[in-house]
Short mmCIF file of C-alpha atoms in Angstrom, two decimals:
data_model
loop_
_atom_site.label_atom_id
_atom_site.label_comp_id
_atom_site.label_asym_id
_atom_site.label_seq_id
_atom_site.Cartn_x
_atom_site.Cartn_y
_atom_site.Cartn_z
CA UNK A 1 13.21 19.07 -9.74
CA UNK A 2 10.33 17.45 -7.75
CA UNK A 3 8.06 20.48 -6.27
CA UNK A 4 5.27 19.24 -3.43
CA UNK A 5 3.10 22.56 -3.21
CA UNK A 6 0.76 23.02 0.30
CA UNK A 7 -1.13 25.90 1.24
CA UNK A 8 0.56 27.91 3.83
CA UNK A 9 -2.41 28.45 6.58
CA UNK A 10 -5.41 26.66 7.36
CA UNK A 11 -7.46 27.99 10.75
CA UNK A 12 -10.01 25.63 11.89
CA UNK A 13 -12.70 25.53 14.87
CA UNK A 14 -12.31 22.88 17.09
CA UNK A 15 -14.33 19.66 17.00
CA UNK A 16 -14.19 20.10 13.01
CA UNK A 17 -12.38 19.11 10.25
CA UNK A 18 -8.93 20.52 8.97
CA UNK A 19 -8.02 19.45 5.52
CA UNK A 20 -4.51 20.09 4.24
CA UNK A 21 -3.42 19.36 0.69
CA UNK A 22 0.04 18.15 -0.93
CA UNK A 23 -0.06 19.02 -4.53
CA UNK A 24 2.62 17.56 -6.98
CA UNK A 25 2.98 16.08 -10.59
CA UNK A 26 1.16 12.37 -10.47
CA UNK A 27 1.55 12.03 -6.71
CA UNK A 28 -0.97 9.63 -6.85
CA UNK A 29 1.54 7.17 -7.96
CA UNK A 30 3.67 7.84 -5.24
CA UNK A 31 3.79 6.89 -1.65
CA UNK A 32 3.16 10.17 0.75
CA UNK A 33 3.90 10.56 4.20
CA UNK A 34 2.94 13.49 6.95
CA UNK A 35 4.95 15.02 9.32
CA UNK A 36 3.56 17.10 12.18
CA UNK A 37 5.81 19.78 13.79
CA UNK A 38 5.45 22.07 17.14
CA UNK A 39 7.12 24.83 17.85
CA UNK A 40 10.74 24.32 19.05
CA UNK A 41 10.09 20.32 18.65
CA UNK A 42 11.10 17.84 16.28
CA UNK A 43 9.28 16.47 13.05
CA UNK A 44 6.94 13.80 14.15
CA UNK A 45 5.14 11.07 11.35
CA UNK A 46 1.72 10.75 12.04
CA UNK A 47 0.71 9.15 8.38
CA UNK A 48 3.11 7.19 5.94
CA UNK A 49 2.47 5.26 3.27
CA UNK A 50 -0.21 7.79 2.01
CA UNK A 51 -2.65 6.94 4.43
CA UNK A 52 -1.62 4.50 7.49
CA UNK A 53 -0.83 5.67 11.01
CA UNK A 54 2.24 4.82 13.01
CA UNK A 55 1.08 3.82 16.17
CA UNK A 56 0.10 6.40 19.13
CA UNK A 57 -1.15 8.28 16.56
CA UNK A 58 -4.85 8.74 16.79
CA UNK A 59 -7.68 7.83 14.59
CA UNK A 60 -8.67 11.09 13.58
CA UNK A 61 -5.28 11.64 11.35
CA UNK A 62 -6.15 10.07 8.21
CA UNK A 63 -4.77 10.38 4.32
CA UNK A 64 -5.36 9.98 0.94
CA UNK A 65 -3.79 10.32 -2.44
CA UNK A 66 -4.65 10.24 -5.93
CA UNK A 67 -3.82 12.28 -9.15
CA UNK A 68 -2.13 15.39 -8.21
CA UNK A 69 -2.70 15.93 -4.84
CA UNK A 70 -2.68 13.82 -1.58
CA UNK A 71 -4.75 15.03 1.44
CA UNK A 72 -4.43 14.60 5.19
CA UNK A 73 -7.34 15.16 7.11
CA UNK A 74 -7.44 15.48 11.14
CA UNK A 75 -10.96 15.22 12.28
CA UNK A 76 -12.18 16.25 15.64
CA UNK A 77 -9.68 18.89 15.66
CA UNK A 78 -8.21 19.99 19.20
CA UNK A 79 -6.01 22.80 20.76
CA UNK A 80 -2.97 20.51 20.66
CA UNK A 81 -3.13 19.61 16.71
CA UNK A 82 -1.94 22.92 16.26
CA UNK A 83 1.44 22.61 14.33
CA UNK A 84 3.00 22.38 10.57
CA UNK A 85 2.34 19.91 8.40
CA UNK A 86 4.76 18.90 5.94
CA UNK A 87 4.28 16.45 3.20
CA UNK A 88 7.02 13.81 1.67
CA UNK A 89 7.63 11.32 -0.67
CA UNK A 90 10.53 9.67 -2.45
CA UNK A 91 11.35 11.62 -5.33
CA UNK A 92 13.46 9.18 -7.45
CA UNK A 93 17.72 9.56 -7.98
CA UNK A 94 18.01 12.91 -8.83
CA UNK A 95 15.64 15.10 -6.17
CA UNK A 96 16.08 12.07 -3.59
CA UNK A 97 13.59 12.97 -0.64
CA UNK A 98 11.48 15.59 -1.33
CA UNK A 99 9.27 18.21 1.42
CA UNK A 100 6.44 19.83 0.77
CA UNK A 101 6.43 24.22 1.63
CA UNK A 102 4.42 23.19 4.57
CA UNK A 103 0.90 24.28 5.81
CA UNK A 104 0.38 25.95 9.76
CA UNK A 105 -2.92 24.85 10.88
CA UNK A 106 -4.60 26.91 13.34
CA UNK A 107 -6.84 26.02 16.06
CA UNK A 108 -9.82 28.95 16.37
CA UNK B 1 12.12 3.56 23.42
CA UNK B 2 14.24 4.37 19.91
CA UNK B 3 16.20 7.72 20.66
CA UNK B 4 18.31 10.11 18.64
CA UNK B 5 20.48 12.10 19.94
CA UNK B 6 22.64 15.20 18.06
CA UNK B 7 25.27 17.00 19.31
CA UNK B 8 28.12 19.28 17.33
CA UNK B 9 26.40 22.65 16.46
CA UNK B 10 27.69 25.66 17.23
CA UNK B 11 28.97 28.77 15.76
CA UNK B 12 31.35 28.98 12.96
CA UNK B 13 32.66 31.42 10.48
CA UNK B 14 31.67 32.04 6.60
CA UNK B 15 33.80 29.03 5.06
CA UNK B 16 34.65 26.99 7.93
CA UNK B 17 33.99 23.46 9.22
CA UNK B 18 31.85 21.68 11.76
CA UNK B 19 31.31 17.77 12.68
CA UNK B 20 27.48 17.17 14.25
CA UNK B 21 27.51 13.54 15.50
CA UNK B 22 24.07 11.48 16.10
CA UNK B 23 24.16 8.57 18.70
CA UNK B 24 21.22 6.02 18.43
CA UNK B 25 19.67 3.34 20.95
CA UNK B 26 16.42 1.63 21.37
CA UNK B 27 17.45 -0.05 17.86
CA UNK B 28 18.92 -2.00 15.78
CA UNK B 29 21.04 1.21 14.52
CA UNK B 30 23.76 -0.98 12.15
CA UNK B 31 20.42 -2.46 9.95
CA UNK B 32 18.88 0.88 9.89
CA UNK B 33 19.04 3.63 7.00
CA UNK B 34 19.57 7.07 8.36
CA UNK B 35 19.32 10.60 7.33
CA UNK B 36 20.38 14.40 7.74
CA UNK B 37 17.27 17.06 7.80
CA UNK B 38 17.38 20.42 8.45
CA UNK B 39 15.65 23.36 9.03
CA UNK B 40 16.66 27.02 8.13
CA UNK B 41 15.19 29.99 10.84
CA UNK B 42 11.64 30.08 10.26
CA UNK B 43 11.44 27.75 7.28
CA UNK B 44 10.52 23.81 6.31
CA UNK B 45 12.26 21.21 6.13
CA UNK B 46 15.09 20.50 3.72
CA UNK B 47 16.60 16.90 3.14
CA UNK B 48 20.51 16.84 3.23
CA UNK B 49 21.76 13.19 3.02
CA UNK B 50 21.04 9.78 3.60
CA UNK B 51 23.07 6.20 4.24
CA UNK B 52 22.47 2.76 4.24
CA UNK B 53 23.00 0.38 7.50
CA UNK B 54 26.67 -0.72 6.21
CA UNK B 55 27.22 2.60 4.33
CA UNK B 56 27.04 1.25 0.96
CA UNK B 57 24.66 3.73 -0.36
CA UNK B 58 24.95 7.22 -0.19
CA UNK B 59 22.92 10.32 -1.50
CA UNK B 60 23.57 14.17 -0.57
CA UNK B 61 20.89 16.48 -1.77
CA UNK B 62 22.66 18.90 -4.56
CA UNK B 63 22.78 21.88 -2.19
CA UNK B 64 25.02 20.48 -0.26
CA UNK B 65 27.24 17.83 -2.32
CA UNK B 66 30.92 18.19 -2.36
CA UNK B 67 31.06 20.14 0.76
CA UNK B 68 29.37 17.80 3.09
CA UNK B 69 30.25 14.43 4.11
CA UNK B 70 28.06 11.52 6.13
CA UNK B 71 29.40 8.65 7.70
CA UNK B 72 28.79 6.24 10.56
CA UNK B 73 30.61 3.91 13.01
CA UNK B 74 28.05 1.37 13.73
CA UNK B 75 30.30 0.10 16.54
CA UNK B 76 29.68 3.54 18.29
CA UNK B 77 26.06 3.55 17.27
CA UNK B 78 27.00 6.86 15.80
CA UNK B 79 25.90 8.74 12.73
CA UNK B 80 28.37 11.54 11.58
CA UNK B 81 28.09 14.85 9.02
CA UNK B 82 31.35 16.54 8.35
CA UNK B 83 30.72 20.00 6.79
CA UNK B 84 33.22 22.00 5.11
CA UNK B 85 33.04 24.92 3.02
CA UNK B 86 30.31 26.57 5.27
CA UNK B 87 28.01 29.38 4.37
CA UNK B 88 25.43 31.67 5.70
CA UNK B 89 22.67 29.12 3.96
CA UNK B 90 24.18 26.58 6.03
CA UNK B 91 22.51 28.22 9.39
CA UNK B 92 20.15 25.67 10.28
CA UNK B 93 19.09 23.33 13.18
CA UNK B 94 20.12 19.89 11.65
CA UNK B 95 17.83 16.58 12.64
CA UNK B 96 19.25 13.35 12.15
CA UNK B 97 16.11 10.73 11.43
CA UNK B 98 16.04 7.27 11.08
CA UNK B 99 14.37 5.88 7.40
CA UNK B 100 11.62 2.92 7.39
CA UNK B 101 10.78 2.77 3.60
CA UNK B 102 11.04 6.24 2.20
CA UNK B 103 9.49 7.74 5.41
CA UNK B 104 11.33 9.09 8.63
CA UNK B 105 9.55 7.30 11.56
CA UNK B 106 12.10 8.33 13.85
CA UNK B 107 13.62 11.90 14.89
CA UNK B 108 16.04 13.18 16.92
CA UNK B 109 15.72 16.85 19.05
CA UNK B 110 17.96 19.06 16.65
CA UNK B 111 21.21 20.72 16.79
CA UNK B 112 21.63 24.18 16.01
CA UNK B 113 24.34 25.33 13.50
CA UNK B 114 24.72 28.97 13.23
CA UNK B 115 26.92 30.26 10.34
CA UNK B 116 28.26 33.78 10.68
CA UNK B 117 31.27 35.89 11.14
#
């Protein structure tokens, strides 16, 4: 089975950068997407497609992908980006859509 | 605005059944692929099953095929996930989520489903 791995904290100061990973076998050839999640509140995308934004979401949410691990990066960090991340991508016809563990990023 | 809405959970018993039902507006919900997610107490997210627009495709995610059935009426706008067989594994709050290609772009607020005698 497909296995996306993320780191389960990252605590960050605000105004700086938080940089959460999605490592997986050749991800780089497959499309990624982010999820952000507060407490008590459903998933929301704020990247798909490995590195474009749905819009409303701001500039400072931005991804990349290549090799064996895809990135999102959320510059400028504030008190409300505080949530969990979660990776996905399409996993082909046995795993189907596949989640990453998920990372909690902290505001300091 | 696109809106999904879940209803259904409850409590049930070790081996029983529940129906959660999903009603969409804001979209063009027939055209549109959508999904089951859920979430266990404290944990990520775990895909459970997908269909097409006119229900031609179908997946279920292994941990829950043979016990767990989607459907939808598209003349209802509705999205449905019979579940039999239930267990303890089951407990979950359970998103329904409409699919763009191979992403979720749209999520509904949850419905908890508590398994437990």
């Amino acid at each position: 089975s497909y296995v996306l791995t993320q780191s389960p904290s990252v605590s960050v100061a605000p105004g700086q950068t938080a940089t959460i990973t999605c490592g997986g076998n050749n991800i780089g050839s497959k499309s990624v997407h982010w999820y952000q999640q507060k407490p008590g509140q459903a998933p929301v995308l704020v990247v798909y497609d490995d590195g474009d934004r749905p819009s409303g979401i701001p500039e400072r949410f931005s991804g990349s992908n290549s090799g064996n691990t895809a990135t999102l990066t959320i510059s400028r960090l504030e008190a409300g980006d505080e949530a969990d991340y979660y990776c996905q991508v399409w996993a082909g016809y046995s795993d189907y859509y596949v989640f990453g563990t998920g990372t909690k990023v902290s505001v300091l | 605005d696109v809106q999904l809405v879940e209803s259904g959970g409850g409590l049930v018993q070790p081996g029983g059944s529940l129906r959660l039902s999903c009603v969409g507006s804001g979209f063009s919900f027939s055209s549109s692929s959508i999904n089951w997610v859920r979430q266990a107490p404290g944990k990520g997210l775990e895909w459970i099953s997908y269909i097409s627009g006119g229900s031609s495709t179908i997946y279920y995610a292994d941990s829950v095929k043979g016990r767990f059935t989607i459907s939808r009426d598209n003349a209802k706008n509705s999205l449905y996930l019979q579940m039999n067989g239930l267990r303890a594994e089951d407990t979950a709050v359970y998103y329904c989520a409409r699919m763009e290609v191979g992403y979720f772009d749209f999520w509904g607020q949850g419905t908890l489903v508590t398994v437990s005698s």
